[in-house]
Each structure stands twice: as structure tokens, then as C-alpha cells.
Amino acid sequence: YKDKKKEEKRRSDIIYALPSFINQLLLLLNSGMVLQEAMIYIAVSYKNMDENHYNVFIISYIKIYDDFLKTGESILKGFYRFGKDSRVKELSRVAGIIADSGQRGTELWDRLAAEGENLWAERKRIALEKIRLSKRGMEMVQVAILVAIAVTLGLIFKSEITEFVNDTFGSLNKSRF
């Protein structure tokens, strides 16, 4: 159970970070950078971030960059391997688009933009689902609090309530209602 929870957190972190990564990449490509340069620029910006903002995606991406610096292997290949090994289909798709562009020169910008829009929509859907679930949880808490208050008041005023009920039904009985 613990491993499943940890894996779901890892997957969630990656899916959460991926749309922002795509937006950064698209902005840099649109400004005239080539793909390899843009990916290096993003890695350097991640390295300069406050470590409190790191997540699984950012840590993994920095590792890809560090491997690139050590071995000279293309950051594109490292990212493709990360996507393939991640077991996160969304990341795998993005890594495939980037690798395909590097090898065949396909229309990267349009494909990444479409994928980014899909990921933003998915991120919004997940956020709305969490809100819906938290509202349901709050409703249950409110019901529990109301029941606890009713029981507590019943225990505190037990004798007064008993006397009131007896008097009311006693007077109804005498009037032969």
C-alpha cells in the first residue's frame, strides 16, 4: 500500500509539473532558441530554484542535465529515456514528441502546444475533482458535529426534556385528545 501511494505521488508530481515545462519550452522555442538550448536553459533555471519548490519531475530533469554535463549525452536522449522509463504515459508522449522532433524535424511547436493544452485540461479536471471530494468530506464533518451537539444537548438537558415530554403528553391524555 505504501509503495502504491508513493508511486501515485510520483506520477501526480510529474503530471502536475509537465504543463509548465511544456509552456516554458514553447516560450523559449518561440523566442528563437533551438530545442537543445531551450532544454538546457530550463534545466539551469530549475537548478537555480529554491529547493523547497522541487518535485519529482524537477529533480529528475536536473539529474538528466547533470548526466548531460558529465557524459556529453544529448539532453534530448536523456529526456526521452526519462519519459520511457517513467511509466507515466503523458510524460512518455511528450518525450516521444521531443525525440521525434530531434530526429525527424517534425513540427514540434504545434504538437507540444496541443499536448500542453490537453495536460492543462487534465490538471484542471484533477483539481476540480479534489475540490468536489473535499466538499463531500466537509459535509460529513458538519453532519457529525451536528449529531454530536444534539447528543450533548440531549444528555445535558435530559431531565428537562423528559419533564417537558411527560407534561405535554400528560395534558394531551387528560384532554382525551
mmCIF file of N, CA and C in Angstrom, residues 143-159 161:
data_model
loop_
_atom_site.group_PDB
_atom_site.id
_atom_site.type_symbol
_atom_site.label_atom_id
_atom_site.label_comp_id
_atom_site.label_asym_id
_atom_site.label_seq_id
_atom_site.Cartn_x
_atom_site.Cartn_y
_atom_site.Cartn_z
ATOM 1 N N VAL A 143 -22.145 17.150 9.462
ATOM 2 C CA VAL A 143 -23.204 16.277 9.977
ATOM 3 C C VAL A 143 -22.770 15.650 11.302
ATOM 4 N N ALA A 144 -21.542 15.203 11.372
ATOM 5 C CA ALA A 144 -21.041 14.594 12.606
ATOM 6 C C ALA A 144 -21.047 15.597 13.760
ATOM 7 N N ILE A 145 -20.676 16.830 13.470
ATOM 8 C CA ILE A 145 -20.680 17.865 14.509
ATOM 9 C C ILE A 145 -22.103 18.135 14.988
ATOM 10 N N LEU A 146 -23.058 18.229 14.049
ATOM 11 C CA LEU A 146 -24.455 18.467 14.436
ATOM 12 C C LEU A 146 -25.011 17.324 15.281
ATOM 13 N N VAL A 147 -24.698 16.093 14.913
ATOM 14 C CA VAL A 147 -25.144 14.942 15.702
ATOM 15 C C VAL A 147 -24.523 14.999 17.094
ATOM 16 N N ALA A 148 -23.243 15.334 17.182
ATOM 17 C CA ALA A 148 -22.569 15.418 18.485
ATOM 18 C C ALA A 148 -23.191 16.502 19.353
ATOM 19 N N ILE A 149 -23.536 17.635 18.752
ATOM 20 C CA ILE A 149 -24.179 18.719 19.507
ATOM 21 C C ILE A 149 -25.548 18.275 20.006
ATOM 22 N N ALA A 150 -26.320 17.609 19.140
ATOM 23 C CA ALA A 150 -27.651 17.148 19.536
ATOM 24 C C ALA A 150 -27.567 16.145 20.681
ATOM 25 N N VAL A 151 -26.647 15.213 20.594
ATOM 26 C CA VAL A 151 -26.491 14.206 21.651
ATOM 27 C C VAL A 151 -26.044 14.868 22.949
ATOM 28 N N THR A 152 -25.101 15.803 22.846
ATOM 29 C CA THR A 152 -24.603 16.506 24.037
ATOM 30 C C THR A 152 -25.720 17.301 24.699
ATOM 31 N N LEU A 153 -26.489 18.043 23.909
ATOM 32 C CA LEU A 153 -27.606 18.803 24.472
ATOM 33 C C LEU A 153 -28.642 17.863 25.087
ATOM 34 N N GLY A 154 -28.875 16.740 24.448
ATOM 35 C CA GLY A 154 -29.811 15.756 24.993
ATOM 36 C C GLY A 154 -29.359 15.235 26.336
ATOM 37 N N LEU A 155 -28.065 14.972 26.472
ATOM 38 C CA LEU A 155 -27.542 14.482 27.756
ATOM 39 C C LEU A 155 -27.584 15.568 28.823
ATOM 40 N N ILE A 156 -27.263 16.791 28.453
ATOM 41 C CA ILE A 156 -27.232 17.889 29.425
ATOM 42 C C ILE A 156 -28.648 18.202 29.933
ATOM 43 N N PHE A 157 -29.589 18.266 29.018
ATOM 44 C CA PHE A 157 -30.948 18.669 29.383
ATOM 45 C C PHE A 157 -31.908 17.478 29.437
ATOM 46 N N LYS A 158 -31.383 16.315 29.773
ATOM 47 C CA LYS A 158 -32.191 15.089 29.780
ATOM 48 C C LYS A 158 -33.403 15.215 30.689
ATOM 49 N N SER A 159 -33.185 15.672 31.899
ATOM 50 C CA SER A 159 -34.313 15.749 32.849
ATOM 51 C C SER A 159 -35.330 16.786 32.404
ATOM 52 N N ILE A 161 -35.954 17.771 29.301
ATOM 53 C CA ILE A 161 -36.642 17.241 28.125
ATOM 54 C C ILE A 161 -37.657 16.182 28.538
#
